[in-house]
Short mmCIF file of C-alpha atoms in Angstrom, two decimals:
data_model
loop_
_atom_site.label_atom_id
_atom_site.label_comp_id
_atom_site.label_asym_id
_atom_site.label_seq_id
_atom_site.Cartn_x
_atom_site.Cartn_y
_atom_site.Cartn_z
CA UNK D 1 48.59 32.40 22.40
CA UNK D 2 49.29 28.92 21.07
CA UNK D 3 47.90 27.51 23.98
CA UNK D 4 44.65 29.07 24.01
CA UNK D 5 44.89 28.30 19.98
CA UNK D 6 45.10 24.18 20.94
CA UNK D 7 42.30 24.69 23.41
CA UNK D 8 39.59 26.83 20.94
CA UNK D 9 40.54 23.53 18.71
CA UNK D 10 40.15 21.11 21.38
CA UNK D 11 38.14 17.87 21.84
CA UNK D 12 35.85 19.49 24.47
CA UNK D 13 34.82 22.75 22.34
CA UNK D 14 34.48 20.62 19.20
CA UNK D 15 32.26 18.69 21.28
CA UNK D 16 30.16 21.52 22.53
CA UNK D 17 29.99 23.19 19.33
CA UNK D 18 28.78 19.77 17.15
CA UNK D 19 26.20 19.65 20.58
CA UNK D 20 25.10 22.84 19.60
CA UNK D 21 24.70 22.52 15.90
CA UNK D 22 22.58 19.52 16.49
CA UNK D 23 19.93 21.08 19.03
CA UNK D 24 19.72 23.67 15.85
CA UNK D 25 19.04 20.80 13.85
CA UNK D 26 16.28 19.41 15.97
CA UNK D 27 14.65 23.19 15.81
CA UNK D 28 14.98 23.68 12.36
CA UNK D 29 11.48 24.59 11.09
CA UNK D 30 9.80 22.22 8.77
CA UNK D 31 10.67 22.08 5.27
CA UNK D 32 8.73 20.44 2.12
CA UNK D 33 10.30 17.38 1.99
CA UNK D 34 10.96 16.24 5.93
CA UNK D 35 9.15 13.06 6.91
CA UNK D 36 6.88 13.07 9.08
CA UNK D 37 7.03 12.08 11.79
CA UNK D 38 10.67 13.21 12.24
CA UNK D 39 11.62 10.31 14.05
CA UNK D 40 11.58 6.66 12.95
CA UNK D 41 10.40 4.58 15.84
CA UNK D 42 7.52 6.83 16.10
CA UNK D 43 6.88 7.07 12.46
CA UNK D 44 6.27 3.11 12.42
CA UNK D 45 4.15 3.67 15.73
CA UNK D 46 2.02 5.84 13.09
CA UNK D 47 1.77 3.16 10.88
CA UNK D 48 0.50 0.22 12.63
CA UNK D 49 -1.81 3.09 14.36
CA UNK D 50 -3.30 3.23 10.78
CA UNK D 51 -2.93 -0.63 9.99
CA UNK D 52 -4.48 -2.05 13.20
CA UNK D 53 -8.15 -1.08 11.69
CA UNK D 54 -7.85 -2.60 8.65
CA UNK D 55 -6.32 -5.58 10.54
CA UNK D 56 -9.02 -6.28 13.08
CA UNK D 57 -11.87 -6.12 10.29
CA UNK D 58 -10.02 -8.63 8.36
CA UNK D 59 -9.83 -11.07 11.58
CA UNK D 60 -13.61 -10.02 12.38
CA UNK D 61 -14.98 -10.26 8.74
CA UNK D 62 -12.97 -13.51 7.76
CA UNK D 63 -14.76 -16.22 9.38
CA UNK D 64 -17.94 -15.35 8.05
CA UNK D 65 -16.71 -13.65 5.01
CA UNK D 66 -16.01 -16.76 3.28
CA UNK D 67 -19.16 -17.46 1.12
CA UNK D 68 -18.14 -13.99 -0.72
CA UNK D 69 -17.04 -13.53 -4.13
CA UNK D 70 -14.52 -11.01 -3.55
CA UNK D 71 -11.44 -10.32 -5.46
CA UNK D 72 -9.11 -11.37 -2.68
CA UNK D 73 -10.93 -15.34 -3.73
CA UNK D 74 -11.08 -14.95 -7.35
CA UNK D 75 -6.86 -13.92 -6.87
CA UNK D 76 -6.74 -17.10 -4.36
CA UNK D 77 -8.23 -19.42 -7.33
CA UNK D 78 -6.31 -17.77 -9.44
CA UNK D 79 -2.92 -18.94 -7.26
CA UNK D 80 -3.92 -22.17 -7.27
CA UNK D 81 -3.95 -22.76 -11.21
CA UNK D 82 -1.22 -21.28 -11.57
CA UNK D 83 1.90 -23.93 -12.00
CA UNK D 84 4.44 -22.98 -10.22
CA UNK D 85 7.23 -25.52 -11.93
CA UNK D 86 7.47 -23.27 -14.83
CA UNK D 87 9.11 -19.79 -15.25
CA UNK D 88 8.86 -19.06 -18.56
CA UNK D 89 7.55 -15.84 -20.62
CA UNK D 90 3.83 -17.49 -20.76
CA UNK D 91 4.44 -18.35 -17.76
CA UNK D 92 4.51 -14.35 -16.54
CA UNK D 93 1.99 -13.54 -18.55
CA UNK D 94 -0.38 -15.94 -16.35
CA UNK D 95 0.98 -14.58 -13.53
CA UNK D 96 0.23 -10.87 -14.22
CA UNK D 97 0.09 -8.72 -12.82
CA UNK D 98 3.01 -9.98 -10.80
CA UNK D 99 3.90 -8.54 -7.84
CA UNK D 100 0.42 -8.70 -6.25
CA UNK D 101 0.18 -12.45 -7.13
CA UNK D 102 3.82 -12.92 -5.92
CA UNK D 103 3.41 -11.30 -2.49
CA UNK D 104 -0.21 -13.39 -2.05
CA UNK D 105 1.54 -16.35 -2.73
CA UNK D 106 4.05 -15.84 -0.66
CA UNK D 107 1.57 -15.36 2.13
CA UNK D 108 -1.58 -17.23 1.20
CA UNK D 109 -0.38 -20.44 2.73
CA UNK D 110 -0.28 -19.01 6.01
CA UNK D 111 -3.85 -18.30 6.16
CA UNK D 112 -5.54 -17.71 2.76
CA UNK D 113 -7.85 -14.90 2.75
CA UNK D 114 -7.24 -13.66 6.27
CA UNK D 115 -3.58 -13.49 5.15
CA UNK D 116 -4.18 -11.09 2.28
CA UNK D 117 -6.73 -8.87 4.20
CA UNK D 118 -3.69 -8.61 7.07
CA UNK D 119 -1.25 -7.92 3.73
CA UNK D 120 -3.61 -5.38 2.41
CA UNK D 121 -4.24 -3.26 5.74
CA UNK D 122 -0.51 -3.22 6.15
CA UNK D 123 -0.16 -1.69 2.49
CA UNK D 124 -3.20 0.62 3.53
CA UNK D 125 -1.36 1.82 7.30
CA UNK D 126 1.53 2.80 5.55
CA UNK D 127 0.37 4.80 2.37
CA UNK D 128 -1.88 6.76 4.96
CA UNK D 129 0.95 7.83 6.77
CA UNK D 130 3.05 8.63 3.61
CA UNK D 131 -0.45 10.50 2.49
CA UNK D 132 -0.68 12.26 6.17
CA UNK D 133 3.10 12.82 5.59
CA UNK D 134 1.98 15.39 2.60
CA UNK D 135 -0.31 17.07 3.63
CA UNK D 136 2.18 18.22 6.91
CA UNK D 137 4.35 18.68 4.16
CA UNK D 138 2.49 21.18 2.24
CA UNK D 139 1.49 23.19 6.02
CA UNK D 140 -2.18 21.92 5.69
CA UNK D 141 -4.51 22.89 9.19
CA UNK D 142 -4.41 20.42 11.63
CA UNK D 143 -8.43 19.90 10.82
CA UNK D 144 -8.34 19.91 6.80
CA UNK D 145 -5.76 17.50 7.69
CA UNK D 146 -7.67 15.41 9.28
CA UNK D 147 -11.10 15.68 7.62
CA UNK D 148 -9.39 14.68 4.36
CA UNK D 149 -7.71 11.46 5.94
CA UNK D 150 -11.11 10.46 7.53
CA UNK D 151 -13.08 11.55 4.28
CA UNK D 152 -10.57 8.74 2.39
CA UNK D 153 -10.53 5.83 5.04
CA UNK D 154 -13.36 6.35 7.51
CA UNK D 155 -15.93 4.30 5.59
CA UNK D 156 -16.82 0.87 4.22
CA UNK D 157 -15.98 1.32 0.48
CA UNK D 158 -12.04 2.07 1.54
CA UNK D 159 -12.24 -0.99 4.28
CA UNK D 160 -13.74 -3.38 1.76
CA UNK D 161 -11.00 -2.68 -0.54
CA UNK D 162 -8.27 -2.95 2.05
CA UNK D 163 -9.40 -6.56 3.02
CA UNK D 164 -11.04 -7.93 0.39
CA UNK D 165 -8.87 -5.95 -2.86
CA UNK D 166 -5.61 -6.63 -2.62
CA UNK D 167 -4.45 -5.98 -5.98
CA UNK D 168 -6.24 -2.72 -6.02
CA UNK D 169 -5.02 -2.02 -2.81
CA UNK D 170 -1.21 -2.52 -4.03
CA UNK D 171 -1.93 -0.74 -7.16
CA UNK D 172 -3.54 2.54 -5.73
CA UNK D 173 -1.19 3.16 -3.01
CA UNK D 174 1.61 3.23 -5.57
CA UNK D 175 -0.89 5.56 -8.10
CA UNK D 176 -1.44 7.69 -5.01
CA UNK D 177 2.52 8.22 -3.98
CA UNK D 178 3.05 8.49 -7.44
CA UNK D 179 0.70 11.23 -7.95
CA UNK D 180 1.89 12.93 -4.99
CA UNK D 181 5.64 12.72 -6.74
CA UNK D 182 3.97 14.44 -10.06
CA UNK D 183 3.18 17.51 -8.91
CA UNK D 184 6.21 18.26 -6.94
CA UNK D 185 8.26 16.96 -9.94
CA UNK D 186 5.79 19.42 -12.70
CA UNK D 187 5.02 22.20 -10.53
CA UNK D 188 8.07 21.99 -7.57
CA UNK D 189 10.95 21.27 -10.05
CA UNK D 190 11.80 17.95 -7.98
CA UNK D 191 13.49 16.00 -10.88
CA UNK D 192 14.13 13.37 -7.69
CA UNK D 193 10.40 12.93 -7.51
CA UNK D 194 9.86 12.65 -11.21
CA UNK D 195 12.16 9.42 -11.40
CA UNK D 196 10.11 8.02 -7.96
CA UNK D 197 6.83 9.32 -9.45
CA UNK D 198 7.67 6.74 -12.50
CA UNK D 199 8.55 4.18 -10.58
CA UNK D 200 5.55 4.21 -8.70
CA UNK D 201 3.48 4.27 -11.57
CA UNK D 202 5.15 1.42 -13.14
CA UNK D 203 5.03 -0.53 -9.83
CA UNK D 204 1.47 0.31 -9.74
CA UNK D 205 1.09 -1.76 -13.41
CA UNK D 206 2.37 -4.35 -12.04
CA UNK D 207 0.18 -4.74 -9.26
CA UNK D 208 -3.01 -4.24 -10.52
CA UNK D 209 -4.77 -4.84 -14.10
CA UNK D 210 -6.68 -2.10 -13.76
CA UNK D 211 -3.81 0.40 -13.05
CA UNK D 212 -2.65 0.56 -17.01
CA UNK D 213 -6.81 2.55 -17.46
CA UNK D 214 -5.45 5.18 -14.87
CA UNK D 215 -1.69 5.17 -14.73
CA UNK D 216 -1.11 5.99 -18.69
CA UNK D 217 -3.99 8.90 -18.52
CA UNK D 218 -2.34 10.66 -15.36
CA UNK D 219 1.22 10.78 -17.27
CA UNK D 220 -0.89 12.27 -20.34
CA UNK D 221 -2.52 14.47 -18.03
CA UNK D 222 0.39 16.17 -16.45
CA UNK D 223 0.96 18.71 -19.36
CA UNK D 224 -2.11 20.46 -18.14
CA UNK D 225 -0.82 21.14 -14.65
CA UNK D 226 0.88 24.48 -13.29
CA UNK D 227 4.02 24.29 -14.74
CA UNK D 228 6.90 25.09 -12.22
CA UNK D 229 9.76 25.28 -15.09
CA UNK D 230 8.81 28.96 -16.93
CA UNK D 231 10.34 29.18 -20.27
CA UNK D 232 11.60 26.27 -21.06
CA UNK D 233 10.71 24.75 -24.35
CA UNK D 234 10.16 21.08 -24.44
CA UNK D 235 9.69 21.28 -20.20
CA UNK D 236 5.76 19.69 -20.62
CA UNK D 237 6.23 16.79 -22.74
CA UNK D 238 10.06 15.86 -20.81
CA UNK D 239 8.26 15.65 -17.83
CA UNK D 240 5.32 13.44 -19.89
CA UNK D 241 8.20 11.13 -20.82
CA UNK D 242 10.13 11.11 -17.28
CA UNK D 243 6.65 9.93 -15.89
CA UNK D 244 5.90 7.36 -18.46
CA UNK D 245 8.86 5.96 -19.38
CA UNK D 246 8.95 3.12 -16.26
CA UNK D 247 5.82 2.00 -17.83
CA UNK D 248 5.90 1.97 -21.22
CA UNK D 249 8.95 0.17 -20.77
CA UNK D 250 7.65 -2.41 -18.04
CA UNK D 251 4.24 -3.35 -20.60
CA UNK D 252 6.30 -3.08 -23.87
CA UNK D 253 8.83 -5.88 -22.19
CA UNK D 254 5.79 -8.04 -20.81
CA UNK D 255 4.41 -7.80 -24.62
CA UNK D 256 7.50 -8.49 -26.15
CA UNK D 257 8.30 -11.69 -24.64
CA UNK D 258 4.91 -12.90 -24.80
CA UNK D 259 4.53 -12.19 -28.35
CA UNK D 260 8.25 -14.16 -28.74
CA UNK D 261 6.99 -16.96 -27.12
CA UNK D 262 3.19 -17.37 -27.98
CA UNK D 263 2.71 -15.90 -31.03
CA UNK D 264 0.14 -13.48 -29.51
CA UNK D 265 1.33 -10.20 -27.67
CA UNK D 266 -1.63 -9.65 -25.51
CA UNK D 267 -2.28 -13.27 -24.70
CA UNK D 268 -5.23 -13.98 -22.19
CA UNK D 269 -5.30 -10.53 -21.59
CA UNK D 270 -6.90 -9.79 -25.61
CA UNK D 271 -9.47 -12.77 -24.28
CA UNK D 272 -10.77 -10.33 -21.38
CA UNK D 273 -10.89 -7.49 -23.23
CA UNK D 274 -12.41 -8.90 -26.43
CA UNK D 275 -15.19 -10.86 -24.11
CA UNK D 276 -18.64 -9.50 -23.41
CA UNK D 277 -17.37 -5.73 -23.89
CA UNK D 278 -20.42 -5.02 -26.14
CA UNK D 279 -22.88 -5.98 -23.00
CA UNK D 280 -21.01 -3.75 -20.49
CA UNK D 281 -20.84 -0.82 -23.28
CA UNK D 282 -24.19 -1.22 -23.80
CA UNK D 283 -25.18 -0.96 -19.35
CA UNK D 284 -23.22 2.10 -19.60
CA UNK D 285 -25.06 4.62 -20.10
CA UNK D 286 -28.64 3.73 -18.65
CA UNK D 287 -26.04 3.22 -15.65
CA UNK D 288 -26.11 6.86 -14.98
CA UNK D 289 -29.89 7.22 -14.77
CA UNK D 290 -29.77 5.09 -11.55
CA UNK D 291 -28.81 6.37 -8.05
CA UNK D 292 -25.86 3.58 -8.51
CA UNK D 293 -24.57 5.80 -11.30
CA UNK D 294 -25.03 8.79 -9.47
CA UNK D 295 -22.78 7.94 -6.54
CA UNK D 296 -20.24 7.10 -8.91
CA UNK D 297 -20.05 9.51 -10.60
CA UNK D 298 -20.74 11.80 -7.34
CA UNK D 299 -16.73 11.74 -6.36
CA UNK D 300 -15.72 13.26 -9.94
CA UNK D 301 -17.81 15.85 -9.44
CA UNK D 302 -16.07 16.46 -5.72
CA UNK D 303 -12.52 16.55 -7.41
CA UNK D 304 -14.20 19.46 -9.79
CA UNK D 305 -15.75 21.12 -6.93
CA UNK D 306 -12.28 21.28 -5.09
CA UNK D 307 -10.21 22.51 -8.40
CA UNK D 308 -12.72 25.67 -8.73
CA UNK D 309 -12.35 26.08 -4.78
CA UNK D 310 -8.64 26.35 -4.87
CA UNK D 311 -8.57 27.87 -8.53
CA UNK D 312 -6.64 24.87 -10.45
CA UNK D 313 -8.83 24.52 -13.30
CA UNK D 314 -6.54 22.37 -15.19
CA UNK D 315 -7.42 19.28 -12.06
CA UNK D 316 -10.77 19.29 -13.48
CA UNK D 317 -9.14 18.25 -17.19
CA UNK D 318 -6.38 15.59 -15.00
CA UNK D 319 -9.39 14.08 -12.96
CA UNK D 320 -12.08 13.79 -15.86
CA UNK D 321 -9.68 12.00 -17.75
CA UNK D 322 -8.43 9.56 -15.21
CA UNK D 323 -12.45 8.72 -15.14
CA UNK D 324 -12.85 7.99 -18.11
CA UNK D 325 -9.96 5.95 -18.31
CA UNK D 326 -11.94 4.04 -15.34
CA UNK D 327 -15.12 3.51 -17.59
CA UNK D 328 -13.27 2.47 -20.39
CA UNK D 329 -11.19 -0.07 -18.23
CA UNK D 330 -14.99 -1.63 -16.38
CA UNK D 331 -15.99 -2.20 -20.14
CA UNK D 332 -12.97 -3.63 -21.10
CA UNK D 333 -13.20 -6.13 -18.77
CA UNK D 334 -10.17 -4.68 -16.50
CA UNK D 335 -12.27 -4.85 -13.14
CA UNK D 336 -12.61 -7.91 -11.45
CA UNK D 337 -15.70 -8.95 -10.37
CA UNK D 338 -16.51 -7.90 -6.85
CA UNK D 339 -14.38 -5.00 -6.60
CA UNK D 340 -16.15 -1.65 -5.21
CA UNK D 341 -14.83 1.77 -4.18
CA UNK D 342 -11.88 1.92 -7.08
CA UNK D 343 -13.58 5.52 -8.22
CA UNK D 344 -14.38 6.83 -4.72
CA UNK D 345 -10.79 5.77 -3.52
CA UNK D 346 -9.02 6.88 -6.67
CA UNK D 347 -10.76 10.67 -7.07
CA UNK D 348 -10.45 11.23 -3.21
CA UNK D 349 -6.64 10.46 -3.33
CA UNK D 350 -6.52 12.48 -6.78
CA UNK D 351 -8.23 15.55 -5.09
CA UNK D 352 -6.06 15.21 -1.90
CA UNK D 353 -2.37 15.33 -3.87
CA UNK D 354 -3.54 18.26 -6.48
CA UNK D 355 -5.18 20.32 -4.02
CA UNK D 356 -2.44 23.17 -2.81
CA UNK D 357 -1.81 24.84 0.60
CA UNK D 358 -4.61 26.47 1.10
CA UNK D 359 -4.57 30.37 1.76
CA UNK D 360 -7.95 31.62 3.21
CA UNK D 361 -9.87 30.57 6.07
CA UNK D 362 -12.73 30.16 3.77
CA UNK D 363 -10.98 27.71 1.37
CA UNK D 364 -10.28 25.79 4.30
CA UNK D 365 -14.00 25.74 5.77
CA UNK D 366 -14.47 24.85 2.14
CA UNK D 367 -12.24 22.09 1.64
CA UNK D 368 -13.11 20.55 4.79
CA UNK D 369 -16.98 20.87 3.73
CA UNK D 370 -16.26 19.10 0.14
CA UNK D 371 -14.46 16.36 2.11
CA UNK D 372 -17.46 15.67 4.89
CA UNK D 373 -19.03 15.71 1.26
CA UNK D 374 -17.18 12.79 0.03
CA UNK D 375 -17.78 10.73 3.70
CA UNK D 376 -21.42 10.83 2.57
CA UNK D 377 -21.02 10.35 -0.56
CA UNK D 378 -19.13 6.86 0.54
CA UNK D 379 -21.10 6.14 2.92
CA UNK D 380 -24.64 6.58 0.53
CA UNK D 381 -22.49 4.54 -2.32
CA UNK D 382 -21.70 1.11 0.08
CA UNK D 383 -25.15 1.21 0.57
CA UNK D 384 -25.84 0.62 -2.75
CA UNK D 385 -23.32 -1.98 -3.79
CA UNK D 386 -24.72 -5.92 -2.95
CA UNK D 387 -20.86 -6.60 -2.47
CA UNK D 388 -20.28 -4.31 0.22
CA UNK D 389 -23.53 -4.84 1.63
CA UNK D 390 -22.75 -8.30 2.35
CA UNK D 391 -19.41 -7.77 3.68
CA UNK D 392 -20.82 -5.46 6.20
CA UNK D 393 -23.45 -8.38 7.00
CA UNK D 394 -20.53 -10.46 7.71
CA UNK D 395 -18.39 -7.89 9.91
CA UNK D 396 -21.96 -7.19 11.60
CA UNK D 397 -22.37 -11.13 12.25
CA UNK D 398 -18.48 -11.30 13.20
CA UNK D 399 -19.17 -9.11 15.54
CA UNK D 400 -22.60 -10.97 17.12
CA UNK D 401 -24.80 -8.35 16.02
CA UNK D 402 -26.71 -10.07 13.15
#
């Protein structure tokens, strides 16, 4: 007996039983929160599947892209009056927001505008894949799946921004992981997420000026979501200050040592905002008697359309206020000239993370009509913006077909 007791504890069966616990492993079904896909190498392969696009209309566009006055240039001129022998706390403040103009720095000298496009599809490959990587998570159809990926990225508004926006590219990759991370965190119980989903939204802040119009409204919007913690008093407004906390922290820091060391909190920043805010107020509203205003705010009205198709009323309330947010941040000055696409991009993601699993086969036939929707909508919207127009004249010419 004790030698068939040292053999059932044995090398060989320990081998053959940790053999067999790992081929149950590999056939484990899917859970929420497996990556996707399961393996790294081929994860990566995903990646630079979704980055070589935005890659090869960067290299196409650049050479005749030049005469352009697109963010990616104004962010160039920007680096170069910059002086980089200081690093004090004015210093920052002419350098916000700071990671975007710290990562083109870094790679401007090896090839200026080219080099940020490059920078910018890479950003785009992999936040696709993390946004593909939700959808699997949350059993989407293969086809919804892909319908809503093509509805975001299969059109010149989201290209534009990827080579020519690289600050808004930075910033709304983070928003869209973050918003991703507030839902599981308010309606999964994920306290993990809530701590990335801050993060994310903080990192977003400091990539992109415009962020702080629709970072700060989607933390004050999560109260209104489904609420996965039942019962518990105080649960909305701790998961409000979980989100926001990063943030707040990250702007009140930047304001503090500014004020410390210039006498003026807000710096160049109050310049911006305080400059010609009256004239863009006062474009607003024949704005939306035009087609232009129309396909702007066409996208908003998509996000509504999927929260009464998949019965989460309170999306409508989230996705209306993140718009506004955007209005109030083009009058305030917050949008650099030249950028196009931050609304389409923004509501598209917005709709894609609050949307849940659908149920029916008629919510999906739905969901995947809304999002062919949206691929007009973007389509009918470049079309009317000069800026993207005359990108697409340069791609076309790039190409040696104009």
């Amino acid at each position: 007996m004790a030698d068939v007791a040292r053999y059932a504890s044995g090398p060989g069966v320990r081998t053959a039983l940790n053999a067999r616990r790992a081929r149950h492993v590999r056939s484990a079904p899917r859970t929420k929160l497996d990556v996707w896909p399961r393996r790294t190498w081929l994860r990566w392969v995903v990646r630079l599947a979704f980055t070589a696009p935005g890659i090869a209309l960067a290299v196409i566009s650049s050479p005749t892209a030049t005469a352009i006055a697109t963010p990616n240039q104004a962010l160039l001129d920007h680096l170069a009056d910059i002086p980089w022998d200081r690093a004090d706390a004015i210093w920052l403040g002419e350098i916000y927001p700071p990671i975007s103009t710290l990562l083109a720095a870094a790679v401007a000298p090896f090839g200026g505008r080219l080099a940020l496009g490059i920078l910018g599809a890479v950003v785009a490959g992999i936040f696709i894949q993390k946004l593909v990587e939700i959808m699997i998570q949350r059993d989407f159809s293969l086809a919804l799946t892909v319908t809503l990926t093509l509805a975001l990225t299969a059109n010149p508004l989201f290209m534009y921004t990827v080579t020519e926006n690289f600050a808004a590219t930075l910033g709304l990759a983070f928003f869209g992981l973050a918003v991703t991370d507030v839902v599981r965190f308010v309606a999964w119980r994920d306290t993990r997420a809530g701590f990335r989903a801050g993060l994310f939204l903080m990192l977003a802040t400091l990539s992109d000026l415009t962020a702080i119009a629709y970072v700060l409204p989607l933390a004050l919007a999560a109260p209104f979501l489904r609420l996965g913690r039942h019962g518990q008093r105080g649960a909305r407004w701790a998961n409000v200050l979980v989100i926001v906390y990063p943030t707040l922290a990250a702007i009140a820091a930047m304001l503090l040592l500014t004020w410390a060391f210039s006498g003026n909190p807000i710096g160049t920043l109050g310049e911006q905002l305080s400059s010609g805010y009256a004239e863009r107020f006062a474009t607003l509203g024949p704005l939306f008697t035009t087609p232009t205003g129309w396909l702007l705010a066409a996208p908003v009205l998509s996000a509504w359309l999927v929260a009464l198709i998949v019965r989460r009323p309170g999306s409508i309330l989230v996705s209306t206020i993140v718009f506004v947010a955007i209005l109030a941040a083009y009058v305030g000055g917050l949008l650099p000239s030249g950028s196009a696409g931050n609304t389409f991009i923004l509501m598209t993601m917005m709709a894609i993370a609050l949307v849940p699993r659908p149920k029916t086969r008629i919510v999906f036939a739905a969901l995947d009509g809304v999002a062919l929707l949206q691929l007009a909508i973007a389509w009918l919207a470049a079309a009317d913006r000069a800026i993207v127009v005359e990108w697409m004249r340069a791609l076309a010419s790039g190409l040696g077909l104009a």
